[in-house]
PDB file of C-alpha atoms in Angstrom:
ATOM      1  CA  UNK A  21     -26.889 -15.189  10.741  1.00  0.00           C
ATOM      2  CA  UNK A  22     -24.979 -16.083   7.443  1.00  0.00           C
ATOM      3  CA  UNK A  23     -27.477 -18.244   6.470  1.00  0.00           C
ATOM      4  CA  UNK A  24     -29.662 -15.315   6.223  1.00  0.00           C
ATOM      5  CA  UNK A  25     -27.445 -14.510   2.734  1.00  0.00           C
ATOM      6  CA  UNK A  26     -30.294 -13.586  -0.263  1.00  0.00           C
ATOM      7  CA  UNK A  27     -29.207 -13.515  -3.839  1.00  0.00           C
ATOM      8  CA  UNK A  28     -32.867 -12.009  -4.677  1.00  0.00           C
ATOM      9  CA  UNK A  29     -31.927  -9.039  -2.394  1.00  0.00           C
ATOM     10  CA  UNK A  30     -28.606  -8.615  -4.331  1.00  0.00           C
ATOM     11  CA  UNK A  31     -30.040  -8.728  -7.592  1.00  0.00           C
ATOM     12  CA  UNK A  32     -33.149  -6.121  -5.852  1.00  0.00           C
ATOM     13  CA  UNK A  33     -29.851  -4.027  -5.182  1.00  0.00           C
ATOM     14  CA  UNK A  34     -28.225  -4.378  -8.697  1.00  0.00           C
ATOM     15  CA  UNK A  35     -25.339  -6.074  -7.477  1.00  0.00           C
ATOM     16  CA  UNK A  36     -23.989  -8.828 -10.283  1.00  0.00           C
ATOM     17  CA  UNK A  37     -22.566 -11.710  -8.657  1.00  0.00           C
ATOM     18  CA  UNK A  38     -18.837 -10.639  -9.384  1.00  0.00           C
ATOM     19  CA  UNK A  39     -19.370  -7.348  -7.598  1.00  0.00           C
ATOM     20  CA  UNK A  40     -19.336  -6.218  -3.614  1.00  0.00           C
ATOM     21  CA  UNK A  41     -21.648  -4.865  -1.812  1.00  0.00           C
ATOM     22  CA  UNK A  42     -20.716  -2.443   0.624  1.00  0.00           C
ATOM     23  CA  UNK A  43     -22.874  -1.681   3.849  1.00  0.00           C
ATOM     24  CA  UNK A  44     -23.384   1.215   5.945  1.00  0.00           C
ATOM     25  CA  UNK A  45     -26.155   0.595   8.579  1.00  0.00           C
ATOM     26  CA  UNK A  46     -27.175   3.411  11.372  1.00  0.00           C
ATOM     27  CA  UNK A  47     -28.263   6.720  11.378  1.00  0.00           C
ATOM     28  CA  UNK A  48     -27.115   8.604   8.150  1.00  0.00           C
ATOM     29  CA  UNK A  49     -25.808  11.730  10.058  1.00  0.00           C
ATOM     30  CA  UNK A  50     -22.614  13.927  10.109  1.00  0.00           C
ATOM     31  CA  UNK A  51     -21.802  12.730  13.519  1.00  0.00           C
ATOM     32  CA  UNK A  52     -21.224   9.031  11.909  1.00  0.00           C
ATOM     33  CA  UNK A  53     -18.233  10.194   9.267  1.00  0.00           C
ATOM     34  CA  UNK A  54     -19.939   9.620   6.270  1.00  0.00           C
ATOM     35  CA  UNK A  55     -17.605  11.216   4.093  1.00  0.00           C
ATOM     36  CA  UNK A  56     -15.448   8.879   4.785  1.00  0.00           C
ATOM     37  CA  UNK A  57     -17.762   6.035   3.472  1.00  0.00           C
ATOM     38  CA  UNK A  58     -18.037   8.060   0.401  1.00  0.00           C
ATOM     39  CA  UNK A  59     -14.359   8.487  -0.160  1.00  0.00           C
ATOM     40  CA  UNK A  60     -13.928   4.420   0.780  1.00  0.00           C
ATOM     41  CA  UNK A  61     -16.566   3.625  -2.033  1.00  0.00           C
ATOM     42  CA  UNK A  62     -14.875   6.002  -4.292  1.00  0.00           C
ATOM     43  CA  UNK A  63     -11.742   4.435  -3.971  1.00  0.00           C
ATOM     44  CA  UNK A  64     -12.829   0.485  -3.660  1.00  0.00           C
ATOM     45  CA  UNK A  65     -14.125   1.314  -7.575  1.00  0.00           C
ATOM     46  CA  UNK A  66     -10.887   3.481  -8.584  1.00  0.00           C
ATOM     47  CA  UNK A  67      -9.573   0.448  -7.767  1.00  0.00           C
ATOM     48  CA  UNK A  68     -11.548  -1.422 -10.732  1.00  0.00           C
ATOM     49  CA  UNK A  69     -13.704  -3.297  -8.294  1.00  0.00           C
ATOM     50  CA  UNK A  70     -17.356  -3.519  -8.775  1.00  0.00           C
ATOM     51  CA  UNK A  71     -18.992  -2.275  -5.866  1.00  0.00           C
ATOM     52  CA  UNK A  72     -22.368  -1.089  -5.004  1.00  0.00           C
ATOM     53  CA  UNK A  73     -23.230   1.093  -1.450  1.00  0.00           C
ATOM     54  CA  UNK A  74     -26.325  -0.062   0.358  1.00  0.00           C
ATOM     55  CA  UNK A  75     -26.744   2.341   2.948  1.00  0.00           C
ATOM     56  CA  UNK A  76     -30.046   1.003   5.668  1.00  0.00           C
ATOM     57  CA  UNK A  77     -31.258   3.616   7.994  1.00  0.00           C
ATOM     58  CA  UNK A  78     -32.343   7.348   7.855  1.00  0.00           C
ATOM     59  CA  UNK A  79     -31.284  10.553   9.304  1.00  0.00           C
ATOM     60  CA  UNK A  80     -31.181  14.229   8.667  1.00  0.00           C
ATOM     61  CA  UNK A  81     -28.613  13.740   5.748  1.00  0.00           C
ATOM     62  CA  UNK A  82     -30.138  10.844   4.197  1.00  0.00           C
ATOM     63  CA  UNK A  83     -32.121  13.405   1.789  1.00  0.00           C
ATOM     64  CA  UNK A  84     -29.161  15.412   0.281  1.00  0.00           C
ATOM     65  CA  UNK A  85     -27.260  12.519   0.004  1.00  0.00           C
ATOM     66  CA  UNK A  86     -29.461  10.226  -1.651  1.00  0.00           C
ATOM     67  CA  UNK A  87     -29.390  13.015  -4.117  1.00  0.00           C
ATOM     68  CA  UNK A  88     -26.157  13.414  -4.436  1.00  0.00           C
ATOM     69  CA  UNK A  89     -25.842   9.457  -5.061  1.00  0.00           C
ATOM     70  CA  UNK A  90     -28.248   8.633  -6.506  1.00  0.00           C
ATOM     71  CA  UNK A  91     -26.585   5.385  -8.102  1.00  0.00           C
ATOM     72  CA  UNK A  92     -26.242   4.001  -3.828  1.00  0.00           C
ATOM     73  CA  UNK A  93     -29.219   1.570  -2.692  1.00  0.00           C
ATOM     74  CA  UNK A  94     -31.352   3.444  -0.404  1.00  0.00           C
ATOM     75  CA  UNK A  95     -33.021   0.997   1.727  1.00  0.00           C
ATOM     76  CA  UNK A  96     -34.571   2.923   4.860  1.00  0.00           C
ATOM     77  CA  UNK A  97     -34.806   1.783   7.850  1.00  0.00           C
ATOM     78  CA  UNK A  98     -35.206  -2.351   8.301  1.00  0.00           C
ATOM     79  CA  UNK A  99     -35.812  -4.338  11.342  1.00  0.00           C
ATOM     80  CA  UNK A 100     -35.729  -7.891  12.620  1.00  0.00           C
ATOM     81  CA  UNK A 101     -35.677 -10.645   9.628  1.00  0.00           C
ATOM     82  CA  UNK A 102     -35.075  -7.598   7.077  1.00  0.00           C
ATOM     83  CA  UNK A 103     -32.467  -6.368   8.710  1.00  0.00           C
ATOM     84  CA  UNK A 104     -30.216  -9.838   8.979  1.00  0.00           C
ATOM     85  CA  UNK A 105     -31.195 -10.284   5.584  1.00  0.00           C
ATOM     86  CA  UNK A 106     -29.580  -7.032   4.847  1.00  0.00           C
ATOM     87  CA  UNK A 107     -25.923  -7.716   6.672  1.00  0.00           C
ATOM     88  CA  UNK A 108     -26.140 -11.001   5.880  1.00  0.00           C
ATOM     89  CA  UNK A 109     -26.305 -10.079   1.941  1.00  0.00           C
ATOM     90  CA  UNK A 110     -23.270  -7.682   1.938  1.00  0.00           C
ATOM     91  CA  UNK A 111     -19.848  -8.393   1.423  1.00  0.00           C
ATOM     92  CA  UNK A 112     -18.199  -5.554   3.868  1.00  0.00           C
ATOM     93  CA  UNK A 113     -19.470  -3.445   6.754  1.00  0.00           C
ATOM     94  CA  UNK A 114     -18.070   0.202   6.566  1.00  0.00           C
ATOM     95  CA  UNK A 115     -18.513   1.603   9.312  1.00  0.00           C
ATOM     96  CA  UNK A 116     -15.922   5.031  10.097  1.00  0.00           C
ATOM     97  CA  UNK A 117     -17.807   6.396  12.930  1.00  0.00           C
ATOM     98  CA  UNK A 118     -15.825   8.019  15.628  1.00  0.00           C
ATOM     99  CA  UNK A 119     -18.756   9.140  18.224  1.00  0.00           C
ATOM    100  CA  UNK A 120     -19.725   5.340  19.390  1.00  0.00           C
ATOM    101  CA  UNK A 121     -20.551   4.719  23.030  1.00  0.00           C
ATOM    102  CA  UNK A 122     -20.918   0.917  21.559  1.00  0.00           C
ATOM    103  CA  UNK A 123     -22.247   0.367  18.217  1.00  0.00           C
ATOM    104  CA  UNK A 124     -24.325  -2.295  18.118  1.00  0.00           C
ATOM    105  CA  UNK A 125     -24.359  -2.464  14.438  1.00  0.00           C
ATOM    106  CA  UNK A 126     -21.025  -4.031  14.465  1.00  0.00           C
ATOM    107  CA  UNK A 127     -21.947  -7.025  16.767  1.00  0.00           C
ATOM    108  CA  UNK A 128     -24.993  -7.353  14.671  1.00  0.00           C
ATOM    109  CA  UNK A 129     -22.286  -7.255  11.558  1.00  0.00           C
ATOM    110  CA  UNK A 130     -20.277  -9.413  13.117  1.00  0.00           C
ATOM    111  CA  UNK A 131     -23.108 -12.120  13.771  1.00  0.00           C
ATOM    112  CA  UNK A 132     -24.188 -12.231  10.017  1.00  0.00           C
ATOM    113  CA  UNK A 133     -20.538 -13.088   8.877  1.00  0.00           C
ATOM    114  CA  UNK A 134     -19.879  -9.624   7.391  1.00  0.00           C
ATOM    115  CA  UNK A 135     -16.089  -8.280   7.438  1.00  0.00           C
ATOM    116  CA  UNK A 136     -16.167  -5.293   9.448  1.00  0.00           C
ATOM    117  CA  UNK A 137     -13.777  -2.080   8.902  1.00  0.00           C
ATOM    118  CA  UNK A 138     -14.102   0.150  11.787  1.00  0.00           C
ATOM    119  CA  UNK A 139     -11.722   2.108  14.136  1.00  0.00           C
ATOM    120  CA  UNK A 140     -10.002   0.844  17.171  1.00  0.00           C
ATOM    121  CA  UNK A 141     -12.586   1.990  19.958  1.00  0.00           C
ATOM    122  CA  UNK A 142     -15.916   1.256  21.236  1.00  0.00           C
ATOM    123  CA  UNK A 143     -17.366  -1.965  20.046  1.00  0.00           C
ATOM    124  CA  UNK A 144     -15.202  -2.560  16.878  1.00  0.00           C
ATOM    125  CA  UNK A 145     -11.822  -2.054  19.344  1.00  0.00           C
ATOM    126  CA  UNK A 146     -13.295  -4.989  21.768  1.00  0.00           C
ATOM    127  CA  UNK A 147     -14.760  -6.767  19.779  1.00  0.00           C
ATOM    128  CA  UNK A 148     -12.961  -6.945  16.160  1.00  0.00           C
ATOM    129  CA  UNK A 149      -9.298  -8.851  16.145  1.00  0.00           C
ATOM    130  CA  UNK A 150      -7.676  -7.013  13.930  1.00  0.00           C
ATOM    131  CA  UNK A 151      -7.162  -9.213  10.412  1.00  0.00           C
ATOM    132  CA  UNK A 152      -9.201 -11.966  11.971  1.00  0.00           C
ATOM    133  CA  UNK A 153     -12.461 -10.889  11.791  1.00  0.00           C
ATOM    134  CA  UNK A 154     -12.664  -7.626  10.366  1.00  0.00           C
ATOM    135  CA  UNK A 155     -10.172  -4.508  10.069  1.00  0.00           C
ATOM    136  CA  UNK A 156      -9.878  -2.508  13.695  1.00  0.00           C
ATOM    137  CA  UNK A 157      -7.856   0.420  12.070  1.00  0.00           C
ATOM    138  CA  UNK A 158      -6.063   3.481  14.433  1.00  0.00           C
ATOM    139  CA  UNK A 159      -8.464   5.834  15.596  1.00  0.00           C
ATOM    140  CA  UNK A 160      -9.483   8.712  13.050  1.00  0.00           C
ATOM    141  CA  UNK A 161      -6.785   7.499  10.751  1.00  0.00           C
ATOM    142  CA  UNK A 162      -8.645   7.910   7.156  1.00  0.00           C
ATOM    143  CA  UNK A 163      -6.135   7.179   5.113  1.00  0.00           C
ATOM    144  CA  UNK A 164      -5.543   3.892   6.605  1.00  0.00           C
ATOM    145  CA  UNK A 165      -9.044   3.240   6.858  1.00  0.00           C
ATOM    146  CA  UNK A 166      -9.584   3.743   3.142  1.00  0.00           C
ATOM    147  CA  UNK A 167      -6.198   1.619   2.403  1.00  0.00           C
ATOM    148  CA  UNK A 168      -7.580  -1.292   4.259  1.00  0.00           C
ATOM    149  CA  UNK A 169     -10.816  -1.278   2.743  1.00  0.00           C
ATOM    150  CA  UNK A 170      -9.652  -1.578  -0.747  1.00  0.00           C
ATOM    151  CA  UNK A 171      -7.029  -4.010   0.207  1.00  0.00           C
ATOM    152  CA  UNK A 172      -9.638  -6.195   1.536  1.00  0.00           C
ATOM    153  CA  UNK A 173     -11.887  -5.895  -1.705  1.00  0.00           C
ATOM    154  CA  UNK A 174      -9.537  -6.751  -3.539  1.00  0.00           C
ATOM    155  CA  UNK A 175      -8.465  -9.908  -1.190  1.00  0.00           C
ATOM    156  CA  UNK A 176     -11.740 -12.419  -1.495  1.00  0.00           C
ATOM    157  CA  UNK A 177      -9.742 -15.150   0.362  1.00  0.00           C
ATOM    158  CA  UNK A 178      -9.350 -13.081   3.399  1.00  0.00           C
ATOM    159  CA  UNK A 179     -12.857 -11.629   3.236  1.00  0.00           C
ATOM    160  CA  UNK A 180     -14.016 -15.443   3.440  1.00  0.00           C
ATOM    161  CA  UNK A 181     -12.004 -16.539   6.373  1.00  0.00           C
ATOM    162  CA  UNK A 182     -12.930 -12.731   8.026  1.00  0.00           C
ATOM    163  CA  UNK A 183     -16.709 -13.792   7.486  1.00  0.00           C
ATOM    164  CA  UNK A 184     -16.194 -16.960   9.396  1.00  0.00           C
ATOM    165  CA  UNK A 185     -14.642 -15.374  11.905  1.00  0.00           C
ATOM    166  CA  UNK A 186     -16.705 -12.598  12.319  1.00  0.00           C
ATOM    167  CA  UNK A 187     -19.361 -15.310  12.905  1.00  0.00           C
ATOM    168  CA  UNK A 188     -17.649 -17.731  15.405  1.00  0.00           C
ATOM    169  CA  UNK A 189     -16.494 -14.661  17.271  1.00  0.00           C
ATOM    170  CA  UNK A 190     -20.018 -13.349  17.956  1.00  0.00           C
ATOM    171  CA  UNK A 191     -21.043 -16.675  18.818  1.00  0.00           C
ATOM    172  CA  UNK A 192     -18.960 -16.278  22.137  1.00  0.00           C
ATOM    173  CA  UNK A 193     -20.972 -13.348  22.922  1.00  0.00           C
ATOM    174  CA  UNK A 194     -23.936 -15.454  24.995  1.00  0.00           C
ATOM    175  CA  UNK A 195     -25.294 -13.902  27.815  1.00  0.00           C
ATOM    176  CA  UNK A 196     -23.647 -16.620  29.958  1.00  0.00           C
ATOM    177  CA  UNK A 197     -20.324 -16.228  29.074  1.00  0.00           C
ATOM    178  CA  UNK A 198     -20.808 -11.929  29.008  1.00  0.00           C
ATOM    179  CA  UNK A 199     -22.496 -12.337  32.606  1.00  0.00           C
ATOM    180  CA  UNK A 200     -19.524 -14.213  33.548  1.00  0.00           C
ATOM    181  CA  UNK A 201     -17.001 -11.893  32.888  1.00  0.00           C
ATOM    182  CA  UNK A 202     -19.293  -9.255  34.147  1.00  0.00           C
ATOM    183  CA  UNK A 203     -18.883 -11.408  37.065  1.00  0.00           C
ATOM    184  CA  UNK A 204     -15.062 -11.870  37.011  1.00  0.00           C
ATOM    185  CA  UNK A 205     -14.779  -7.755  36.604  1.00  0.00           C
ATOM    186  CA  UNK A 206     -16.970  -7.491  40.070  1.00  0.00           C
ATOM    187  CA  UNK A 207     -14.678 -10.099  41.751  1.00  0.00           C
ATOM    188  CA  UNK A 208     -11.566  -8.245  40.833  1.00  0.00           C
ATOM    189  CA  UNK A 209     -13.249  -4.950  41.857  1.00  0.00           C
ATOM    190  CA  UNK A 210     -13.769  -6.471  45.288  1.00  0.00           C
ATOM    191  CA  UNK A 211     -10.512  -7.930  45.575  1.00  0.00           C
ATOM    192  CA  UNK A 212      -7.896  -6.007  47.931  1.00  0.00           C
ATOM    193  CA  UNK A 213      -4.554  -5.197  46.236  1.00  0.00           C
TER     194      UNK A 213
END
């Protein structure tokens, strides 16, 4: 939840109040296109915005890349109020993965009011409205991903009216109204054409 928002957290991650912080939450592997979060943080501060990468999670390239970047927050893996803290404390979800079967992390991003940038598939393509709530960009189109990213850090307007959004739109995800359209799908399965 948004609510879940901690100014001690930013200031535990060095993050001044006039500067982003940039999430990447899940397994820190080669199989989640972490280069590409790299060159999106690159270019959000080429840009001459402040921005700090929190990455949450481990994974058999967490080592070599915490050494590489060294100046990125390193926070391990969190769980329950830890982790909403967390999302709700960032200011964009990057998330350029393109081996999701759903990605829970960007329903979980979504619920804590965090702009999402993500690619057109899996969770992020049903579940983020493109410029509503987040960015859905074309699949494995890195250049556009980055493009959008830094267009949205520089854009604080949209990033608040994304955040509330992001929020309201996870708030339709009860498990009344999904059982319900899991419902409608079996009705229309049954139907003869």
């Amino acid at each position: 939840h948004p609510a879940r928002r901690s100014l001690a957290l930013r200031a535990a991650w060095g993050v001044p109040p006039d500067a982003l912080a940039l999430l990447f939450v899940g397994r820190i592997a080669p199989e989640k296109n972490l280069d590409l979060v790299l060159a999106t943080v690159a270019a959000i501060q080429a840009s001459g915005i402040p921005a700090r990468m929190i990455w949450v999670g481990d994974g058999p390239s967490r080592a070599a890349l915490q050494q590489q970047y060294p100046e990125h927050v390193w926070c391990g893996m969190q769980r329950g109020e830890a982790l909403a803290e967390h999302y709700a404390s960032a200011d964009l979800f990057l998330f350029p993965s393109l081996t999701e079967t759903f990605g829970n992390v960007t329903l979980e991003a979504l619920a804590s009011g965090l702009p999402t940038i993500a690619f057109d598939y899996g969770a992020a393509g049903r579940h983020i409205d493109d410029g509503v709530n987040g960015c859905a960009v074309r699949y494995a189109d890195s250049d556009a991903y980055v493009k959008r990213a830094v267009a949205l850090a520089h854009d604080a307007a949209a990033r608040r009216k994304m955040a509330l959004a992001a929020r309201a739109s996870a708030e339709q995800l009860t498990t009344t109204a999904v059982s319900a359209r899991f419902a409608d799908l079996l009705r229309q399965l049954e139907s003869p054409r």
